[in-house]
Amino acid sequence: MAFGNPRVVTASPPSVPPTSTRLDSQIVPDRSEPQPIPTSNPNVLDSYTKAEAYMMQGDLQVHKSLLDSAIESYLLSQKFYIAAGNGVGEANTHHSLGITYYWRDKLHLTEQSFQAALQLYLKLNNKQGEANARVAISNLHSRHGRLDASEESYKAALRLYEEVGNQLGQAEVLTRIGDIQQRRMLLDSAKQSYEKALQISIEHKNQLQEGHVRKSMGDLFTRIDNVDDARKNSTVPSISIPMLEILTVEPTR
C-alpha cells in the first residue's frame, strides 16, 4: 500500500475535533476506553485533555497516511496520559504505535510496542485490552511463520473475548485460528473454526466479518476440491477490506 509523504507536526496541542476520528474501519474495537481519573487537579485534567487530543490527531494522520506525523502524535499522547496517571490510555498509545510502526516496516518496534501494551493491560487487569494486544502479537507471529506461537496466542485471546462476552472478537479470532489451521493442513479443524465464526457473524448481522469468514472458507473448500462449496463461499457481499486487517481485530476507544 502506498503512503503519502509524512510531515512533522508542531509541538502545540491540537484542537479536539467535534466528532471522533477513531480508527473504526475494523470489526472489533482494539482500544479500551481510558476513563479520566476523577479529580479537580487542573494539571491532571489538562494532561488528560491533551492526551486525548493528540490521540485523535494521530488517528486522523493515520487515515491520511501521514505515518511519521502520527507516530509523533501518539508519543505526545502517551506522554500526557502518563502525566495524567491514565494507564489504559498509555497502553492504547502503545497499541496504536505498534500498528503504525508496522506500516513503516519497523517490525522490531512493532513487537516492542504490542508487548508494552500487553504488559500494561495485564497490570491493569483489562481483559479486553489484553485480548486485543494478544491478537496483534499473534498476527506478527503468523507473518513470521511462527504458527505454534500464533495459534497459542489466538486461543488465549479467544478465551478472554469469551470471558468479557465480546462475540465479534470471538468470530474474528476463530477465523484467524482457522487460517492458521489451514496453513498447517488441519483442514477439519479449520472448517470447524470457520463454521463457528460464521454462525456468530450471521447472528450479529456483521457483513464485514461474514465476508472475511466466507473468503477463508472458500479458500479451504478450494484446497479440498469442494468446488460447489468454494463457489458458494467466494460469493460474498461487496465490502471494503480495512487496511488495519493485517494487525488488529480493531482499535477501541
Tab-separated table of C-alpha atoms in Angstrom:
chain	number	residue	atom	x	y	z
A	1	MET	CA	0.000	0.000	0.000
A	2	ALA	CA	1.349	3.425	-0.918
A	3	PHE	CA	1.552	6.130	1.706
A	4	GLY	CA	1.824	9.882	1.326
A	5	ASN	CA	4.881	11.856	2.298
A	6	PRO	CA	4.938	12.301	6.089
A	7	ARG	CA	5.119	15.733	7.658
A	8	VAL	CA	6.171	16.753	11.143
A	9	VAL	CA	3.528	18.105	13.485
A	10	THR	CA	4.128	21.075	15.707
A	11	ALA	CA	4.538	20.698	19.438
A	12	SER	CA	1.441	22.728	20.260
A	13	PRO	CA	-1.603	20.704	21.372
A	14	PRO	CA	-4.215	20.181	18.653
A	15	SER	CA	-7.846	21.142	18.959
A	16	VAL	CA	-10.228	18.328	19.847
A	17	PRO	CA	-12.378	17.570	16.779
A	18	PRO	CA	-16.168	17.821	17.231
A	19	THR	CA	-16.502	14.142	16.321
A	20	SER	CA	-14.276	11.168	17.000
A	21	THR	CA	-11.632	10.220	14.444
A	22	ARG	CA	-11.145	6.750	15.874
A	23	LEU	CA	-9.967	4.039	13.531
A	24	ASP	CA	-13.400	2.466	13.207
A	25	SER	CA	-12.977	0.582	9.932
A	26	GLN	CA	-12.274	-2.669	11.706
A	27	ILE	CA	-14.644	-5.242	13.096
A	28	VAL	CA	-13.752	-5.285	16.779
A	29	PRO	CA	-12.558	-2.242	18.733
A	30	ASP	CA	-8.912	-2.625	19.734
A	31	ARG	CA	-8.787	0.041	22.400
A	32	SER	CA	-10.187	0.190	25.875
A	33	GLU	CA	-11.829	3.449	26.956
A	34	PRO	CA	-9.333	5.455	29.067
A	35	GLN	CA	-11.696	6.819	31.713
A	36	PRO	CA	-10.459	10.107	33.183
A	37	ILE	CA	-9.444	9.926	36.819
A	38	PRO	CA	-11.958	11.832	38.998
A	39	THR	CA	-10.010	14.858	40.123
A	40	SER	CA	-10.228	18.604	40.424
A	41	ASN	CA	-6.493	18.942	39.845
A	42	PRO	CA	-6.217	21.276	36.829
A	43	ASN	CA	-2.829	19.879	35.823
A	44	VAL	CA	-4.179	16.321	35.615
A	45	LEU	CA	-7.260	17.430	33.705
A	46	ASP	CA	-5.123	19.447	31.290
A	47	SER	CA	-2.812	16.467	30.690
A	48	TYR	CA	-5.751	14.152	30.038
A	49	THR	CA	-7.341	16.598	27.581
A	50	LYS	CA	-4.067	16.964	25.663
A	51	ALA	CA	-3.554	13.189	25.652
A	52	GLU	CA	-6.988	12.620	24.102
A	53	ALA	CA	-6.456	15.376	21.545
A	54	TYR	CA	-3.095	14.040	20.422
A	55	MET	CA	-4.514	10.510	20.214
A	56	MET	CA	-7.298	11.683	17.912
A	57	GLN	CA	-4.828	13.721	15.888
A	58	GLY	CA	-2.667	10.610	15.453
A	59	ASP	CA	-5.679	8.618	14.270
A	60	LEU	CA	-6.537	11.300	11.734
A	61	GLN	CA	-2.959	11.373	10.461
A	62	VAL	CA	-3.040	7.592	10.047
A	63	HIS	CA	-6.181	7.928	7.934
A	64	LYS	CA	-4.295	10.455	5.804
A	65	SER	CA	-1.236	8.147	5.606
A	66	LEU	CA	0.913	10.709	7.457
A	67	LEU	CA	2.564	7.942	9.422
A	68	ASP	CA	5.630	9.723	10.802
A	69	SER	CA	3.405	12.537	11.993
A	70	ALA	CA	1.053	10.003	13.587
A	71	ILE	CA	3.932	8.414	15.472
A	72	GLU	CA	4.901	11.805	16.891
A	73	SER	CA	1.301	12.491	17.897
A	74	TYR	CA	0.936	9.113	19.613
A	75	LEU	CA	4.196	9.646	21.519
A	76	LEU	CA	2.947	13.026	22.715
A	77	SER	CA	-0.375	11.455	23.672
A	78	GLN	CA	1.469	8.795	25.630
A	79	LYS	CA	3.473	11.442	27.480
A	80	PHE	CA	0.306	13.240	28.600
A	81	TYR	CA	-1.541	10.023	29.551
A	82	ILE	CA	1.407	9.173	31.797
A	83	ALA	CA	1.290	12.662	33.310
A	84	ALA	CA	-2.451	12.181	33.959
A	85	GLY	CA	-1.856	8.769	35.549
A	86	ASN	CA	-4.080	7.061	32.966
A	87	GLY	CA	-2.678	3.579	32.402
A	88	VAL	CA	-5.287	2.434	29.897
A	89	GLY	CA	-4.687	5.476	27.726
A	90	GLU	CA	-0.943	4.832	27.890
A	91	ALA	CA	-1.495	1.203	26.863
A	92	ASN	CA	-3.709	2.306	23.972
A	93	THR	CA	-0.947	4.550	22.647
A	94	HIS	CA	1.479	1.615	22.687
A	95	HIS	CA	-1.044	-0.375	20.652
A	96	SER	CA	-1.542	2.427	18.126
A	97	LEU	CA	2.205	2.927	17.847
A	98	GLY	CA	2.607	-0.791	17.156
A	99	ILE	CA	0.180	-0.608	14.244
A	100	THR	CA	1.849	2.494	12.828
A	101	TYR	CA	5.375	1.095	13.204
A	102	TYR	CA	4.177	-1.958	11.296
A	103	TRP	CA	3.101	0.184	8.356
A	104	ARG	CA	6.514	1.878	8.471
A	105	ASP	CA	8.089	-1.616	8.300
A	106	LYS	CA	9.716	-1.182	11.713
A	107	LEU	CA	8.869	-4.666	12.908
A	108	HIS	CA	11.164	-4.653	15.942
A	109	LEU	CA	9.456	-1.521	17.269
A	110	THR	CA	6.085	-3.021	16.334
A	111	GLU	CA	6.617	-6.031	18.558
A	112	GLN	CA	8.061	-3.925	21.372
A	113	SER	CA	5.002	-1.675	21.329
A	114	PHE	CA	2.490	-4.518	21.363
A	115	GLN	CA	4.369	-6.242	24.189
A	116	ALA	CA	4.411	-2.987	26.174
A	117	ALA	CA	0.654	-2.622	25.632
A	118	LEU	CA	0.092	-6.226	26.740
A	119	GLN	CA	2.080	-5.787	29.959
A	120	LEU	CA	0.142	-2.653	30.877
A	121	TYR	CA	-3.250	-4.272	30.177
A	122	LEU	CA	-2.190	-7.239	32.331
A	123	LYS	CA	-1.127	-4.924	35.148
A	124	LEU	CA	-4.478	-3.125	34.948
A	125	ASN	CA	-6.447	-6.383	34.654
A	126	ASN	CA	-8.013	-5.015	31.470
A	127	LYS	CA	-9.096	-8.197	29.714
A	128	GLN	CA	-10.466	-6.527	26.571
A	129	GLY	CA	-7.186	-4.684	26.047
A	130	GLU	CA	-5.199	-7.827	26.829
A	131	ALA	CA	-7.170	-9.790	24.237
A	132	ASN	CA	-6.612	-7.132	21.589
A	133	ALA	CA	-2.879	-6.991	22.291
A	134	ARG	CA	-2.625	-10.778	22.117
A	135	VAL	CA	-4.341	-10.757	18.725
A	136	ALA	CA	-1.900	-8.168	17.393
A	137	ILE	CA	1.060	-10.209	18.677
A	138	SER	CA	-0.464	-13.352	17.157
A	139	ASN	CA	-0.673	-11.635	13.781
A	140	LEU	CA	3.032	-10.837	13.945
A	141	HIS	CA	3.833	-14.451	14.840
A	142	SER	CA	1.767	-15.556	11.851
A	143	ARG	CA	3.575	-13.175	9.496
A	144	HIS	CA	6.929	-14.570	10.614
A	145	GLY	CA	5.765	-18.172	10.235
A	146	ARG	CA	5.711	-18.871	13.975
A	147	LEU	CA	2.471	-20.816	13.657
A	148	ASP	CA	2.551	-22.624	17.028
A	149	ALA	CA	3.065	-19.365	18.899
A	150	SER	CA	0.461	-17.629	16.770
A	151	GLU	CA	-2.241	-20.229	17.372
A	152	GLU	CA	-1.485	-20.380	21.102
A	153	SER	CA	-1.784	-16.603	21.412
A	154	TYR	CA	-5.003	-16.506	19.359
A	155	LYS	CA	-6.532	-19.142	21.625
A	156	ALA	CA	-5.568	-17.117	24.704
A	157	ALA	CA	-7.291	-14.098	23.132
A	158	LEU	CA	-10.339	-16.218	22.330
A	159	ARG	CA	-10.685	-17.236	25.991
A	160	LEU	CA	-10.500	-13.588	27.019
A	161	TYR	CA	-13.128	-12.497	24.475
A	162	GLU	CA	-15.366	-15.284	25.766
A	163	GLU	CA	-14.801	-14.085	29.333
A	164	VAL	CA	-15.790	-10.484	28.556
A	165	GLY	CA	-18.625	-11.509	26.228
A	166	ASN	CA	-17.133	-9.995	23.066
A	167	GLN	CA	-18.712	-12.231	20.429
A	168	LEU	CA	-17.421	-10.351	17.394
A	169	GLY	CA	-13.938	-10.637	18.859
A	170	GLN	CA	-14.538	-14.366	19.150
A	171	ALA	CA	-15.617	-14.564	15.493
A	172	GLU	CA	-12.572	-12.659	14.283
A	173	VAL	CA	-10.164	-14.789	16.296
A	174	LEU	CA	-11.868	-18.041	15.288
A	175	THR	CA	-11.392	-17.004	11.659
A	176	ARG	CA	-7.712	-16.354	12.250
A	177	ILE	CA	-7.311	-19.647	14.111
A	178	GLY	CA	-8.932	-21.358	11.128
A	179	ASP	CA	-6.445	-19.643	8.818
A	180	ILE	CA	-3.546	-20.967	10.896
A	181	GLN	CA	-5.054	-24.455	10.946
A	182	GLN	CA	-5.491	-24.317	7.173
A	183	ARG	CA	-1.819	-23.385	6.740
A	184	ARG	CA	-0.932	-26.368	8.910
A	185	MET	CA	-3.199	-28.610	6.790
A	186	LEU	CA	-5.513	-29.280	9.756
A	187	LEU	CA	-8.443	-28.890	7.401
A	188	ASP	CA	-11.202	-30.438	9.517
A	189	SER	CA	-10.225	-28.249	12.469
A	190	ALA	CA	-10.114	-25.190	10.210
A	191	LYS	CA	-13.604	-25.957	8.906
A	192	GLN	CA	-14.951	-26.187	12.469
A	193	SER	CA	-13.337	-22.862	13.409
A	194	TYR	CA	-14.769	-21.134	10.340
A	195	GLU	CA	-18.249	-22.546	10.932
A	196	LYS	CA	-18.282	-21.201	14.499
A	197	ALA	CA	-17.060	-17.804	13.276
A	198	LEU	CA	-19.657	-17.734	10.510
A	199	GLN	CA	-22.507	-18.529	12.883
A	200	ILE	CA	-21.551	-15.633	15.192
A	201	SER	CA	-21.120	-13.240	12.249
A	202	ILE	CA	-24.543	-14.080	10.846
A	203	GLU	CA	-26.213	-13.811	14.256
A	204	HIS	CA	-24.752	-10.319	14.666
A	205	LYS	CA	-25.545	-9.349	11.057
A	206	ASN	CA	-21.949	-8.221	10.571
A	207	GLN	CA	-21.372	-8.411	6.815
A	208	LEU	CA	-17.717	-7.402	7.018
A	209	GLN	CA	-16.858	-10.231	9.393
A	210	GLU	CA	-19.081	-12.634	7.456
A	211	GLY	CA	-17.220	-11.690	4.282
A	212	HIS	CA	-13.867	-12.447	5.912
A	213	VAL	CA	-15.061	-15.853	7.086
A	214	ARG	CA	-16.622	-16.812	3.776
A	215	LYS	CA	-13.486	-15.867	1.883
A	216	SER	CA	-11.416	-18.128	4.142
A	217	MET	CA	-13.981	-20.912	3.803
A	218	GLY	CA	-13.853	-20.540	0.019
A	219	ASP	CA	-10.072	-20.947	0.136
A	220	LEU	CA	-10.471	-24.014	2.326
A	221	PHE	CA	-13.038	-25.702	0.096
A	222	THR	CA	-10.899	-24.984	-2.940
A	223	ARG	CA	-7.988	-26.655	-1.186
A	224	ILE	CA	-10.041	-29.786	-0.527
A	225	ASP	CA	-11.554	-29.747	-4.037
A	226	ASN	CA	-15.065	-28.982	-2.857
A	227	VAL	CA	-15.879	-26.774	-5.815
A	228	ASP	CA	-19.582	-26.234	-5.074
A	229	ASP	CA	-18.942	-25.012	-1.522
A	230	ALA	CA	-15.950	-22.978	-2.703
A	231	ARG	CA	-18.134	-21.111	-5.216
A	232	LYS	CA	-20.867	-20.511	-2.644
A	233	ASN	CA	-18.499	-19.046	-0.077
A	234	SER	CA	-16.483	-16.992	-2.536
A	235	THR	CA	-19.669	-15.065	-3.385
A	236	VAL	CA	-19.664	-12.592	-0.508
A	237	PRO	CA	-21.161	-9.135	-0.009
A	238	SER	CA	-19.305	-6.323	-1.728
A	239	ILE	CA	-17.196	-4.893	1.091
A	240	SER	CA	-14.087	-2.849	1.580
A	241	ILE	CA	-11.382	-4.734	3.473
A	242	PRO	CA	-9.908	-2.395	6.108
A	243	MET	CA	-6.216	-1.620	5.874
A	244	LEU	CA	-5.871	-2.444	9.566
A	245	GLU	CA	-6.865	-6.060	8.882
A	246	ILE	CA	-3.264	-7.261	8.959
A	247	LEU	CA	-2.734	-6.225	12.540
A	248	THR	CA	-5.782	-5.833	14.623
A	249	VAL	CA	-9.081	-7.135	15.416
A	250	GLU	CA	-9.733	-3.446	15.537
A	251	PRO	CA	-8.848	-0.121	17.640
A	252	THR	CA	-11.323	0.691	20.701
A	253	ARG	CA	-11.759	3.826	22.396
